[in-house]
mmCIF file of C-alpha atoms and ligand atoms in Angstrom:
data_model
loop_
_atom_site.group_PDB
_atom_site.id
_atom_site.type_symbol
_atom_site.label_atom_id
_atom_site.label_comp_id
_atom_site.label_asym_id
_atom_site.label_seq_id
_atom_site.Cartn_x
_atom_site.Cartn_y
_atom_site.Cartn_z
ATOM 1 C CA LYS A 1431 -31.587 -11.327 11.891
ATOM 2 C CA ILE A 1432 -34.413 -10.660 8.673
ATOM 3 C CA ASN A 1433 -37.647 -10.017 10.931
ATOM 4 C CA ASN A 1434 -39.814 -9.943 8.118
ATOM 5 C CA GLY A 1435 -41.534 -12.460 10.480
ATOM 6 C CA PHE A 1436 -41.478 -15.729 11.569
ATOM 7 C CA PRO A 1437 -43.019 -18.535 11.155
ATOM 8 C CA CYS A 1438 -45.134 -20.928 13.380
ATOM 9 C CA SER A 1439 -45.504 -24.030 14.086
ATOM 10 C CA ASN A 1440 -47.652 -24.949 11.563
ATOM 11 C CA GLY A 1441 -46.261 -23.112 8.489
ATOM 12 C CA THR A 1442 -48.144 -19.781 9.231
ATOM 13 C CA ILE A 1443 -46.057 -16.793 8.898
ATOM 14 C CA LYS A 1444 -47.020 -13.990 11.803
ATOM 15 C CA PRO A 1445 -46.392 -10.474 10.136
ATOM 16 C CA LEU A 1446 -47.402 -9.204 12.970
ATOM 17 C CA ILE A 1447 -43.616 -7.997 14.924
ATOM 18 C CA THR A 1448 -43.035 -4.803 13.153
ATOM 19 C CA PRO A 1449 -39.778 -4.457 12.169
ATOM 20 C CA SER A 1450 -36.692 -1.994 14.552
ATOM 21 C CA PRO A 1451 -35.411 -0.025 13.115
ATOM 22 C CA SER A 1452 -32.411 -1.486 13.124
ATOM 23 C CA SER A 1453 -33.122 -4.927 11.600
ATOM 24 C CA PHE A 1454 -32.672 -5.865 8.319
ATOM 25 C CA ILE A 1455 -36.102 -6.304 6.340
ATOM 26 C CA ASN A 1456 -35.981 -8.348 3.188
ATOM 27 C CA LEU A 1457 -37.382 -7.128 -0.375
ATOM 28 C CA ASP A 1458 -35.317 -9.456 -2.267
ATOM 29 C CA GLN A 1459 -37.846 -12.531 -2.372
ATOM 30 C CA GLY A 1460 -41.335 -12.561 -3.604
ATOM 31 C CA ASP A 1461 -42.502 -13.431 -0.844
ATOM 32 C CA PRO A 1462 -46.331 -13.144 -1.724
ATOM 33 C CA GLU A 1463 -47.949 -11.680 2.317
ATOM 34 C CA VAL A 1464 -49.366 -8.077 0.932
ATOM 35 C CA PHE A 1465 -53.124 -10.112 0.201
ATOM 36 C CA ARG A 1466 -53.113 -12.257 3.325
ATOM 37 C CA ALA A 1467 -55.698 -9.710 5.295
ATOM 38 C CA TYR A 1468 -58.181 -10.621 2.225
ATOM 39 C CA TRP A 1469 -58.052 -13.503 2.735
ATOM 40 C CA ARG A 1470 -57.991 -14.288 6.529
ATOM 41 C CA LYS A 1471 -61.758 -12.636 6.614
ATOM 42 C CA LYS A 1472 -62.441 -15.668 3.745
ATOM 43 C CA SER A 1473 -60.992 -17.299 6.293
ATOM 44 C CA GLU A 1474 -63.836 -20.247 5.861
ATOM 45 C CA GLU A 1475 -65.291 -20.092 2.895
ATOM 46 C CA CYS A 1476 -61.725 -20.940 1.653
ATOM 47 C CA THR A 1477 -62.045 -25.029 3.964
ATOM 48 C CA VAL A 1478 -61.261 -27.630 2.751
ATOM 49 C CA VAL A 1479 -61.592 -31.076 4.359
ATOM 50 C CA ILE A 1480 -59.491 -33.784 3.187
ATOM 51 C CA ASN A 1481 -60.756 -37.134 5.089
ATOM 52 C CA GLY A 1482 -58.236 -39.816 5.951
ATOM 53 C CA GLU A 1483 -58.569 -42.427 2.846
ATOM 54 C CA ASP A 1484 -59.866 -39.553 0.429
ATOM 55 C CA LEU A 1485 -56.771 -38.570 -2.407
ATOM 56 C CA MET A 1486 -54.570 -41.224 -1.829
ATOM 57 C CA SER A 1487 -54.081 -42.521 -5.423
ATOM 58 C CA TYR A 1488 -51.522 -41.266 -7.673
ATOM 59 C CA LEU A 1489 -54.189 -41.088 -10.904
ATOM 60 C CA SER A 1490 -56.590 -38.593 -11.011
ATOM 61 C CA ASP A 1491 -58.264 -38.739 -14.478
ATOM 62 C CA THR A 1492 -56.784 -41.142 -16.336
ATOM 63 C CA SER A 1493 -57.978 -40.300 -19.906
ATOM 64 C CA ASN A 1494 -56.156 -36.407 -19.573
ATOM 65 C CA VAL A 1495 -53.183 -35.666 -20.616
ATOM 66 C CA CYS A 1496 -51.715 -35.010 -17.616
ATOM 67 C CA TRP A 1497 -52.929 -37.518 -15.661
ATOM 68 C CA PHE A 1498 -52.252 -36.737 -12.147
ATOM 69 C CA MET A 1499 -54.084 -33.546 -12.635
ATOM 70 C CA LEU A 1500 -58.566 -33.356 -10.355
ATOM 71 C CA PRO A 1501 -60.505 -32.955 -13.068
ATOM 72 C CA GLU A 1502 -61.861 -30.051 -10.516
ATOM 73 C CA LEU A 1503 -58.546 -27.855 -10.414
ATOM 74 C CA ARG A 1504 -58.829 -28.283 -14.647
ATOM 75 C CA GLU A 1505 -62.691 -26.367 -14.521
ATOM 76 C CA ALA A 1506 -61.712 -24.251 -11.941
ATOM 77 C CA ILE A 1507 -58.793 -23.218 -13.781
ATOM 78 C CA GLN A 1508 -60.826 -23.169 -16.892
ATOM 79 C CA ARG A 1509 -63.427 -21.031 -15.082
ATOM 80 C CA LEU A 1510 -61.337 -18.615 -13.829
ATOM 81 C CA HIS A 1511 -59.667 -17.223 -16.772
ATOM 82 C CA ARG A 1512 -63.558 -17.163 -18.695
ATOM 83 C CA VAL A 1513 -63.710 -14.264 -15.311
ATOM 84 C CA VAL A 1514 -60.369 -12.799 -15.976
ATOM 85 C CA GLY A 1515 -59.882 -12.542 -19.969
ATOM 86 C CA ASN A 1516 -56.821 -12.959 -19.864
ATOM 87 C CA ALA A 1517 -56.170 -16.074 -21.394
ATOM 88 C CA SER A 1518 -57.604 -19.276 -23.673
ATOM 89 C CA ALA A 1519 -57.671 -22.060 -21.489
ATOM 90 C CA GLY A 1520 -61.061 -23.799 -23.580
ATOM 91 C CA ILE A 1521 -61.570 -27.431 -24.570
ATOM 92 C CA ASP A 1522 -58.391 -26.976 -27.150
ATOM 93 C CA LYS A 1523 -56.173 -26.391 -25.384
ATOM 94 C CA HIS A 1524 -54.181 -29.270 -23.044
ATOM 95 C CA ILE A 1525 -53.133 -27.926 -19.599
ATOM 96 C CA VAL A 1526 -50.555 -29.551 -17.364
ATOM 97 C CA VAL A 1527 -50.554 -28.228 -13.929
ATOM 98 C CA GLY A 1528 -47.280 -28.431 -11.937
ATOM 99 C CA THR A 1529 -45.610 -28.167 -8.791
ATOM 100 C CA GLY A 1530 -44.772 -24.145 -8.952
ATOM 101 C CA SER A 1531 -44.727 -22.526 -12.371
ATOM 102 C CA THR A 1532 -40.743 -22.958 -11.039
ATOM 103 C CA GLN A 1533 -41.024 -27.327 -12.372
ATOM 104 C CA LEU A 1534 -43.627 -25.670 -15.513
ATOM 105 C CA PHE A 1535 -40.937 -24.579 -16.705
ATOM 106 C CA GLN A 1536 -37.733 -26.410 -16.679
ATOM 107 C CA ALA A 1537 -40.889 -29.619 -17.988
ATOM 108 C CA ALA A 1538 -41.159 -27.064 -20.765
ATOM 109 C CA LEU A 1539 -37.419 -26.465 -22.224
ATOM 110 C CA PHE A 1540 -37.595 -30.848 -21.517
ATOM 111 C CA ALA A 1541 -40.605 -30.949 -23.492
ATOM 112 C CA LEU A 1542 -39.629 -28.227 -26.384
ATOM 113 C CA SER A 1543 -35.869 -29.437 -26.593
ATOM 114 C CA PRO A 1544 -35.093 -31.702 -29.427
ATOM 115 C CA SER A 1545 -33.714 -34.954 -27.955
ATOM 116 C CA ASP A 1546 -32.060 -35.805 -30.715
ATOM 117 C CA SER A 1547 -29.323 -33.319 -31.490
ATOM 118 C CA PRO A 1548 -25.942 -33.507 -30.690
ATOM 119 C CA ILE A 1549 -26.005 -29.794 -29.617
ATOM 120 C CA PRO A 1550 -28.093 -28.580 -26.300
ATOM 121 C CA ILE A 1551 -30.338 -25.268 -27.737
ATOM 122 C CA ASN A 1552 -30.157 -22.021 -26.467
ATOM 123 C CA VAL A 1553 -32.572 -20.954 -23.772
ATOM 124 C CA VAL A 1554 -32.872 -16.553 -24.551
ATOM 125 C CA ALA A 1555 -34.539 -13.817 -22.881
ATOM 126 C CA ALA A 1556 -33.742 -10.248 -23.167
ATOM 127 C CA SER A 1557 -32.667 -8.409 -19.749
ATOM 128 C CA PRO A 1558 -33.755 -7.605 -17.475
ATOM 129 C CA TYR A 1559 -34.728 -11.276 -17.638
ATOM 130 C CA TYR A 1560 -36.386 -13.051 -14.571
ATOM 131 C CA SER A 1561 -33.311 -13.686 -12.517
ATOM 132 C CA GLU A 1562 -34.319 -17.221 -11.847
ATOM 133 C CA TYR A 1563 -33.794 -18.491 -15.228
ATOM 134 C CA LYS A 1564 -30.622 -18.710 -15.737
ATOM 135 C CA ASP A 1565 -29.858 -20.852 -12.539
ATOM 136 C CA GLU A 1566 -33.016 -22.818 -13.839
ATOM 137 C CA VAL A 1567 -31.299 -23.639 -17.262
ATOM 138 C CA GLU A 1568 -27.674 -23.946 -15.538
ATOM 139 C CA ILE A 1569 -28.234 -26.454 -13.036
ATOM 140 C CA LEU A 1570 -28.161 -29.413 -13.428
ATOM 141 C CA ARG A 1571 -25.854 -28.721 -17.385
ATOM 142 C CA SER A 1572 -28.034 -30.782 -18.948
ATOM 143 C CA GLY A 1573 -26.859 -31.632 -21.911
ATOM 144 C CA LEU A 1574 -31.084 -31.242 -23.871
ATOM 145 C CA TYR A 1575 -30.963 -27.235 -23.565
ATOM 146 C CA ARG A 1576 -28.182 -24.341 -22.013
ATOM 147 C CA TRP A 1577 -28.393 -19.907 -21.668
ATOM 148 C CA GLY A 1578 -27.861 -18.432 -24.288
ATOM 149 C CA GLY A 1579 -28.399 -14.820 -22.843
ATOM 150 C CA ASP A 1580 -30.089 -11.583 -23.403
ATOM 151 C CA ALA A 1581 -32.630 -12.707 -25.766
ATOM 152 C CA ARG A 1582 -31.982 -9.246 -28.394
ATOM 153 C CA GLU A 1583 -28.044 -9.817 -28.818
ATOM 154 C CA TYR A 1584 -28.764 -13.583 -30.134
ATOM 155 C CA ASP A 1585 -27.292 -14.074 -33.662
ATOM 156 C CA LYS A 1586 -26.657 -17.493 -33.529
ATOM 157 C CA ASN A 1587 -28.011 -19.331 -36.368
ATOM 158 C CA GLU A 1588 -29.207 -22.255 -34.080
ATOM 159 C CA GLU A 1589 -32.512 -23.577 -33.138
ATOM 160 C CA TYR A 1590 -33.911 -21.735 -29.473
ATOM 161 C CA ILE A 1591 -35.955 -21.532 -26.621
ATOM 162 C CA GLU A 1592 -36.794 -17.955 -25.869
ATOM 163 C CA VAL A 1593 -38.302 -16.766 -22.627
ATOM 164 C CA VAL A 1594 -41.536 -14.255 -23.256
ATOM 165 C CA THR A 1595 -42.527 -13.051 -19.220
ATOM 166 C CA ALA A 1596 -45.604 -10.700 -19.982
ATOM 167 C CA PRO A 1597 -45.403 -8.492 -17.561
ATOM 168 C CA ASN A 1598 -41.881 -8.769 -16.949
ATOM 169 C CA ASN A 1599 -39.689 -9.657 -13.580
ATOM 170 C CA PRO A 1600 -38.306 -7.784 -12.225
ATOM 171 C CA CYS A 1601 -39.910 -4.290 -14.383
ATOM 172 C CA GLY A 1602 -43.236 -4.473 -15.081
ATOM 173 C CA SER A 1603 -43.140 -3.618 -18.665
ATOM 174 C CA ILE A 1604 -45.791 -5.743 -21.106
ATOM 175 C CA ARG A 1605 -43.275 -7.981 -23.856
ATOM 176 C CA ARG A 1606 -43.243 -10.432 -26.281
ATOM 177 C CA ALA A 1607 -40.842 -12.458 -27.987
ATOM 178 C CA VAL A 1608 -36.789 -10.244 -29.705
ATOM 179 C CA ALA A 1609 -34.904 -12.645 -30.188
ATOM 180 C CA ASN A 1610 -34.141 -11.904 -33.807
ATOM 181 C CA CYS A 1611 -32.295 -14.237 -35.938
ATOM 182 C CA GLU A 1612 -31.659 -17.114 -38.744
ATOM 183 C CA GLY A 1613 -32.799 -20.300 -36.699
ATOM 184 C CA GLU A 1614 -35.844 -21.419 -35.130
ATOM 185 C CA GLY A 1615 -37.584 -20.290 -32.277
ATOM 186 C CA LYS A 1616 -39.674 -21.888 -29.544
ATOM 187 C CA VAL A 1617 -41.656 -19.254 -27.370
ATOM 188 C CA ILE A 1618 -42.142 -20.094 -23.981
ATOM 189 C CA HIS A 1619 -45.057 -17.451 -22.608
ATOM 190 C CA ASP A 1620 -44.517 -16.795 -18.768
ATOM 191 C CA LEU A 1621 -47.605 -14.821 -17.496
ATOM 192 C CA ALA A 1622 -47.364 -15.253 -13.745
ATOM 193 C CA TYR A 1623 -48.554 -12.034 -13.545
ATOM 194 C CA TYR A 1624 -50.217 -11.653 -16.293
ATOM 195 C CA TRP A 1625 -53.092 -11.014 -13.418
ATOM 196 C CA PRO A 1626 -55.717 -7.822 -13.075
ATOM 197 C CA GLN A 1627 -54.055 -6.613 -10.149
ATOM 198 C CA TYR A 1628 -50.656 -5.940 -11.193
ATOM 199 C CA THR A 1629 -51.604 -4.859 -14.891
ATOM 200 C CA PRO A 1630 -54.574 -3.852 -17.018
ATOM 201 C CA VAL A 1631 -56.466 -7.029 -18.718
ATOM 202 C CA THR A 1632 -55.976 -5.434 -22.688
ATOM 203 C CA GLN A 1633 -56.222 -8.911 -24.481
ATOM 204 C CA GLN A 1634 -56.940 -12.793 -24.042
ATOM 205 C CA TYR A 1635 -53.276 -14.822 -24.453
ATOM 206 C CA ASP A 1636 -53.560 -17.093 -26.800
ATOM 207 C CA HIS A 1637 -49.961 -18.302 -27.177
ATOM 208 C CA ASP A 1638 -48.320 -21.920 -27.782
ATOM 209 C CA LEU A 1639 -47.362 -22.862 -24.829
ATOM 210 C CA MET A 1640 -48.214 -20.378 -21.161
ATOM 211 C CA LEU A 1641 -47.280 -20.297 -17.399
ATOM 212 C CA PHE A 1642 -49.285 -19.839 -15.187
ATOM 213 C CA THR A 1643 -48.859 -19.455 -11.211
ATOM 214 C CA PHE A 1644 -50.920 -19.491 -8.618
ATOM 215 C CA SER A 1645 -48.314 -18.154 -6.376
ATOM 216 C CA LYS A 1646 -49.171 -14.288 -7.611
ATOM 217 C CA CYS A 1647 -52.652 -14.715 -8.799
ATOM 218 C CA THR A 1648 -53.658 -14.841 -5.336
ATOM 219 C CA GLY A 1649 -50.666 -15.264 -4.078
ATOM 220 C CA HIS A 1650 -50.760 -18.758 -2.177
ATOM 221 C CA ALA A 1651 -47.098 -19.290 -2.976
ATOM 222 C CA GLY A 1652 -47.193 -22.197 -0.137
ATOM 223 C CA SER A 1653 -49.149 -24.346 -2.814
ATOM 224 C CA ARG A 1654 -46.745 -25.076 -4.700
ATOM 225 C CA ILE A 1655 -49.247 -24.866 -7.448
ATOM 226 C CA GLY A 1656 -48.817 -23.883 -11.748
ATOM 227 C CA TRP A 1657 -50.067 -24.824 -14.597
ATOM 228 C CA ALA A 1658 -49.587 -23.974 -18.406
ATOM 229 C CA ILE A 1659 -51.419 -24.257 -20.967
ATOM 230 C CA VAL A 1660 -50.608 -26.116 -24.075
ATOM 231 C CA LYS A 1661 -51.249 -26.441 -27.915
ATOM 232 C CA ASP A 1662 -49.446 -28.766 -29.013
ATOM 233 C CA ILE A 1663 -50.849 -32.475 -27.413
ATOM 234 C CA GLU A 1664 -47.021 -34.102 -28.068
ATOM 235 C CA VAL A 1665 -45.057 -30.750 -25.703
ATOM 236 C CA ALA A 1666 -48.277 -30.986 -22.843
ATOM 237 C CA ARG A 1667 -47.300 -35.055 -23.000
ATOM 238 C CA LYS A 1668 -43.727 -34.417 -22.650
ATOM 239 C CA MET A 1669 -44.295 -31.638 -19.854
ATOM 240 C CA THR A 1670 -46.682 -34.578 -17.904
ATOM 241 C CA ARG A 1671 -43.333 -36.825 -18.147
ATOM 242 C CA PHE A 1672 -40.760 -34.654 -16.827
ATOM 243 C CA ILE A 1673 -43.632 -34.282 -14.280
ATOM 244 C CA HIS A 1674 -44.622 -38.139 -13.720
ATOM 245 C CA MET A 1675 -40.093 -38.972 -13.908
ATOM 246 C CA SER A 1676 -39.243 -35.564 -11.371
ATOM 247 C CA SER A 1677 -42.508 -35.957 -8.809
ATOM 248 C CA ILE A 1678 -45.195 -38.351 -9.806
ATOM 249 C CA GLY A 1679 -47.304 -35.523 -10.115
ATOM 250 C CA VAL A 1680 -48.888 -32.282 -7.919
ATOM 251 C CA SER A 1681 -49.598 -32.926 -4.955
ATOM 252 C CA LYS A 1682 -53.214 -33.208 -4.716
ATOM 253 C CA GLU A 1683 -53.991 -31.640 -1.415
ATOM 254 C CA SER A 1684 -52.901 -28.259 -2.910
ATOM 255 C CA GLN A 1685 -55.586 -29.040 -5.787
ATOM 256 C CA THR A 1686 -57.855 -29.407 -3.422
ATOM 257 C CA ARG A 1687 -57.011 -26.381 -1.869
ATOM 258 C CA VAL A 1688 -56.588 -24.553 -5.580
ATOM 259 C CA ALA A 1689 -59.575 -25.622 -6.908
ATOM 260 C CA LYS A 1690 -61.666 -24.918 -3.506
ATOM 261 C CA ILE A 1691 -59.649 -20.531 -3.573
ATOM 262 C CA ILE A 1692 -60.675 -20.327 -7.166
ATOM 263 C CA GLY A 1693 -64.681 -21.077 -7.445
ATOM 264 C CA VAL A 1694 -64.700 -18.733 -4.061
ATOM 265 C CA ILE A 1695 -63.163 -15.445 -6.007
ATOM 266 C CA CYS A 1696 -65.149 -17.229 -9.184
ATOM 267 C CA ASP A 1697 -68.599 -17.267 -7.145
ATOM 268 C CA SER A 1698 -68.151 -13.621 -6.066
ATOM 269 C CA TYR A 1699 -67.833 -12.107 -9.522
ATOM 270 C CA GLN A 1700 -70.551 -14.297 -10.589
ATOM 271 C CA GLU A 1701 -73.272 -14.162 -7.884
ATOM 272 C CA ILE A 1702 -76.281 -12.870 -9.011
ATOM 273 C CA GLY A 1703 -76.189 -8.782 -7.559
ATOM 274 C CA SER A 1704 -72.858 -9.994 -6.751
ATOM 275 C CA SER A 1705 -70.488 -7.837 -3.670
ATOM 276 C CA LEU A 1706 -71.570 -4.384 -3.951
ATOM 277 C CA ASP A 1707 -68.199 -3.960 -1.808
ATOM 278 C CA PRO A 1708 -65.171 -4.234 -3.909
ATOM 279 C CA ASP A 1709 -63.030 -4.818 -1.074
ATOM 280 C CA GLU A 1710 -64.761 -8.044 -1.542
ATOM 281 C CA LEU A 1711 -63.818 -8.859 -4.748
ATOM 282 C CA PHE A 1712 -60.121 -10.457 -4.913
ATOM 283 C CA PHE A 1713 -59.349 -8.146 -7.758
ATOM 284 C CA GLU A 1714 -60.410 -5.313 -6.364
ATOM 285 C CA TYR A 1715 -59.393 -5.326 -3.547
ATOM 286 C CA SER A 1716 -55.988 -6.993 -4.148
ATOM 287 C CA ARG A 1717 -55.224 -3.986 -7.493
ATOM 288 C CA ARG A 1718 -56.773 -1.102 -4.397
ATOM 289 C CA LYS A 1719 -53.878 -2.201 -3.015
ATOM 290 C CA LEU A 1720 -51.247 -2.414 -5.085
ATOM 291 C CA ARG A 1721 -52.077 0.835 -6.160
ATOM 292 C CA GLU A 1722 -52.119 2.155 -3.096
ATOM 293 C CA ARG A 1723 -48.225 0.864 -2.364
ATOM 294 C CA TRP A 1724 -47.145 2.757 -5.654
ATOM 295 C CA GLU A 1725 -48.765 6.068 -4.891
ATOM 296 C CA LYS A 1726 -47.132 5.388 -1.671
ATOM 297 C CA LEU A 1727 -43.641 4.629 -2.844
ATOM 298 C CA ARG A 1728 -43.948 7.071 -6.240
ATOM 299 C CA ALA A 1729 -44.311 9.529 -3.280
ATOM 300 C CA VAL A 1730 -41.751 8.859 -1.851
ATOM 301 C CA VAL A 1731 -39.226 8.629 -4.251
ATOM 302 C CA ASP A 1732 -39.636 11.142 -6.080
ATOM 303 C CA LYS A 1733 -38.833 13.361 -3.354
ATOM 304 C CA SER A 1734 -35.879 11.905 -2.224
ATOM 305 C CA ASN A 1735 -33.834 12.539 -5.688
ATOM 306 C CA LEU A 1736 -32.217 9.342 -4.879
ATOM 307 C CA PHE A 1737 -33.689 6.978 -7.137
ATOM 308 C CA SER A 1738 -36.198 6.829 -9.970
ATOM 309 C CA LEU A 1739 -39.367 4.381 -10.985
ATOM 310 C CA ALA A 1740 -40.743 3.491 -14.147
ATOM 311 C CA LYS A 1741 -43.973 4.889 -15.768
ATOM 312 C CA TYR A 1742 -46.259 2.804 -16.868
ATOM 313 C CA PRO A 1743 -48.673 3.603 -20.007
ATOM 314 C CA LYS A 1744 -52.220 3.711 -19.462
ATOM 315 C CA ALA A 1745 -54.434 0.709 -20.921
ATOM 316 C CA TYR A 1746 -57.860 -0.411 -20.812
ATOM 317 C CA CYS A 1747 -58.878 -3.621 -19.038
ATOM 318 C CA THR A 1748 -61.429 -5.378 -20.269
ATOM 319 C CA PHE A 1749 -61.856 -7.228 -17.227
ATOM 320 C CA THR A 1750 -62.337 -3.934 -14.790
ATOM 321 C CA ASN A 1751 -63.541 -1.963 -17.918
ATOM 322 C CA HIS A 1752 -61.750 0.548 -17.453
ATOM 323 C CA THR A 1753 -58.291 1.900 -17.729
ATOM 324 C CA SER A 1754 -55.359 2.481 -15.025
ATOM 325 C CA GLU A 1755 -51.806 1.875 -15.017
ATOM 326 C CA SER A 1756 -49.711 -1.549 -14.117
ATOM 327 C CA TYR A 1757 -49.274 -2.276 -10.325
ATOM 328 C CA PRO A 1758 -46.326 -4.507 -10.618
ATOM 329 C CA ALA A 1759 -45.192 -7.012 -7.307
ATOM 330 C CA PHE A 1760 -42.111 -5.699 -8.043
ATOM 331 C CA ALA A 1761 -40.541 -2.431 -8.288
ATOM 332 C CA TRP A 1762 -37.229 -1.682 -10.371
ATOM 333 C CA MET A 1763 -35.562 0.993 -9.233
ATOM 334 C CA LYS A 1764 -32.872 2.944 -10.609
ATOM 335 C CA CYS A 1765 -30.093 4.984 -8.650
ATOM 336 C CA LYS A 1766 -29.356 8.498 -9.314
ATOM 337 C CA GLY A 1767 -26.471 10.087 -8.837
ATOM 338 C CA SER A 1768 -23.817 9.012 -8.106
ATOM 339 C CA ILE A 1769 -24.821 5.736 -6.811
ATOM 340 C CA GLU A 1770 -23.589 2.781 -8.353
ATOM 341 C CA ASP A 1771 -24.569 0.199 -6.763
ATOM 342 C CA CYS A 1772 -28.573 0.192 -5.658
ATOM 343 C CA GLU A 1773 -28.069 -3.272 -3.893
ATOM 344 C CA SER A 1774 -25.354 -1.913 -1.681
ATOM 345 C CA TYR A 1775 -26.899 1.288 -1.564
ATOM 346 C CA LEU A 1776 -29.919 -0.322 -0.021
ATOM 347 C CA ARG A 1777 -27.791 -2.117 2.093
ATOM 348 C CA ASN A 1778 -26.641 0.289 3.877
ATOM 349 C CA LEU A 1779 -29.876 1.235 5.014
ATOM 350 C CA LYS A 1780 -29.970 -2.272 5.688
ATOM 351 C CA VAL A 1781 -32.672 -3.380 2.851
ATOM 352 C CA LEU A 1782 -31.989 -6.459 1.192
ATOM 353 C CA VAL A 1783 -33.186 -6.170 -2.593
ATOM 354 C CA ARG A 1784 -31.944 -8.154 -5.852
ATOM 355 C CA GLY A 1785 -29.105 -6.350 -7.475
ATOM 356 C CA GLY A 1786 -29.465 -5.711 -11.238
ATOM 357 C CA LYS A 1787 -26.386 -7.826 -11.566
ATOM 358 C CA ARG A 1788 -29.150 -11.541 -11.536
ATOM 359 C CA PHE A 1789 -31.577 -9.762 -14.005
ATOM 360 C CA GLY A 1790 -28.503 -8.890 -16.675
ATOM 361 C CA VAL A 1791 -27.942 -5.656 -16.588
ATOM 362 C CA ASP A 1792 -25.874 -2.940 -14.501
ATOM 363 C CA GLN A 1793 -25.973 -2.566 -10.503
ATOM 364 C CA LYS A 1794 -27.613 0.710 -10.699
ATOM 365 C CA TYR A 1795 -30.904 -1.128 -10.165
ATOM 366 C CA ALA A 1796 -32.238 -3.200 -8.397
ATOM 367 C CA ARG A 1797 -35.229 -4.717 -7.566
ATOM 368 C CA VAL A 1798 -37.845 -4.172 -4.618
ATOM 369 C CA SER A 1799 -40.580 -6.058 -3.727
ATOM 370 C CA LEU A 1800 -44.077 -4.461 -3.241
ATOM 371 C CA LEU A 1801 -45.259 -7.764 -1.611
ATOM 372 C CA SER A 1802 -44.354 -7.790 1.848
ATOM 373 C CA SER A 1803 -46.302 -7.245 4.528
ATOM 374 C CA ASP A 1804 -47.372 -3.486 5.762
ATOM 375 C CA ASP A 1805 -45.608 -2.812 8.035
ATOM 376 C CA VAL A 1806 -42.364 -3.953 6.181
ATOM 377 C CA PHE A 1807 -43.740 -1.956 3.967
ATOM 378 C CA ASN A 1808 -44.792 0.421 5.572
ATOM 379 C CA GLU A 1809 -40.438 1.243 6.973
ATOM 380 C CA PHE A 1810 -39.404 0.298 3.808
ATOM 381 C CA LEU A 1811 -40.845 3.681 2.764
ATOM 382 C CA THR A 1812 -39.095 5.136 6.345
ATOM 383 C CA ARG A 1813 -36.006 4.187 5.016
ATOM 384 C CA ILE A 1814 -35.631 6.163 2.274
ATOM 385 C CA SER A 1815 -37.548 9.398 3.792
ATOM 386 C CA ASN A 1816 -34.732 8.956 6.565
ATOM 387 C CA ALA A 1817 -31.887 8.103 4.601
ATOM 388 C CA THR A 1818 -33.630 11.374 2.001
ATOM 389 C CA ARG A 1819 -33.403 13.926 4.819
ATOM 390 C CA ASN A 1820 -29.865 11.979 6.005
ATOM 391 C CA ARG A 1821 -27.995 13.443 2.451
ATOM 392 C CA GLU A 1822 -30.115 16.659 2.986
HETATM 393 N N1 LIG B 1418 -41.961 -16.809 -12.225
HETATM 394 C C1 LIG B 1418 -42.058 -15.387 -12.654
HETATM 395 C C2 LIG B 1418 -41.568 -14.729 -13.804
HETATM 396 C C3 LIG B 1418 -41.943 -15.373 -11.345
HETATM 397 O O1 LIG B 1418 -41.727 -14.249 -11.142
HETATM 398 C C4 LIG B 1418 -42.036 -16.594 -10.703
HETATM 399 C C5 LIG B 1418 -42.288 -16.251 -8.725
HETATM 400 N N2 LIG B 1418 -41.081 -15.400 -7.787
HETATM 401 C C6 LIG B 1418 -41.827 -17.455 -10.973
HETATM 402 C C7 LIG B 1418 -42.178 -17.608 -12.198
HETATM 403 C C8 LIG B 1418 -42.006 -18.978 -10.207
HETATM 404 O O2 LIG B 1418 -43.358 -19.370 -9.792
HETATM 405 P P1 LIG B 1418 -44.066 -20.475 -9.158
HETATM 406 O O3 LIG B 1418 -44.463 -20.115 -7.093
HETATM 407 O O4 LIG B 1418 -45.025 -20.864 -8.991
HETATM 408 O O5 LIG B 1418 -42.398 -20.981 -9.052
#
């Protein structure tokens, strides 16, 4: 049994049971539990009331390319990017909402693939790449696109689509497009983790096609809301068409909730004399939470001599006006010495993680989620400490 808590009838998870030393703990998925205490405190402020006759239509704003997007969500997303300064989402850009950025990734592949080519376009990403891209590209065995592997090794003289994840999942580094070949490349920038709690915001990105997800911005993964910021109206139109064909839009209950929560975050930063208690401000709270986890993890890993962790360069964050390190959502751990398979080693400690192979690299690496509840995270540290002691 995986003891990460259990789902209640209302869909929430009760993470309050401390995992017992004999149970498996799941740090394979990046289910964002880490910010729950913050949102518990903000419960009332974030409440949305939806009446029986509300939100019945398929349509939202037929004057917009993305006709199923609620205007209040579009305005909230634009406001959030203005407050954080991480991406340019002004009136010259088109925003497309999706059921998570997972749906938008597929919509982007559809929109960027040539419709008249006899062969599928290659989709590449530099390893280690987010493990789901390959499966999402391959699942339909599409005639439009196919998986082309590691972007650094791509040398075909054919058109391609490169996915750039910045900061990267699994390893947390900031990345740019790397495919270097004769063929013409289009780029999807997946900026799921380009928020101040994970990494210093060093510039306002203005790429052709940028994907964001509410799942990692605030931790509300269950609302399943993502958005794309797109320069070219034709690309935005095709992405909207894809979502029309796959789900005729995106739940308006979710859109309303997300607009409300974004409003709560932005209000707290923009209110005159805004709170002096940094823990009241979401990005301050969430950054502190992740920093503390990284400090604890590094202390345990340094002592263990079993694993190594990457060091991240410090950078000036234009949002916080401070220089700081990155605190990625995942630890990208490399086994030391004779341990060849990091995932299996941790499985023996009853810790489920995702091995390097899924990310296109060696099994010496594994990705460990740092987004779990406190209890699960602390139990993970205990297990590594105990393993260290047992080897001594
Ligand atoms: N891109 C990256 C890099 C991710 O890590 C994730 C979630 N793990 C997604 C996309 C998908 O997010 P969503 O919940 O919005 O579908």
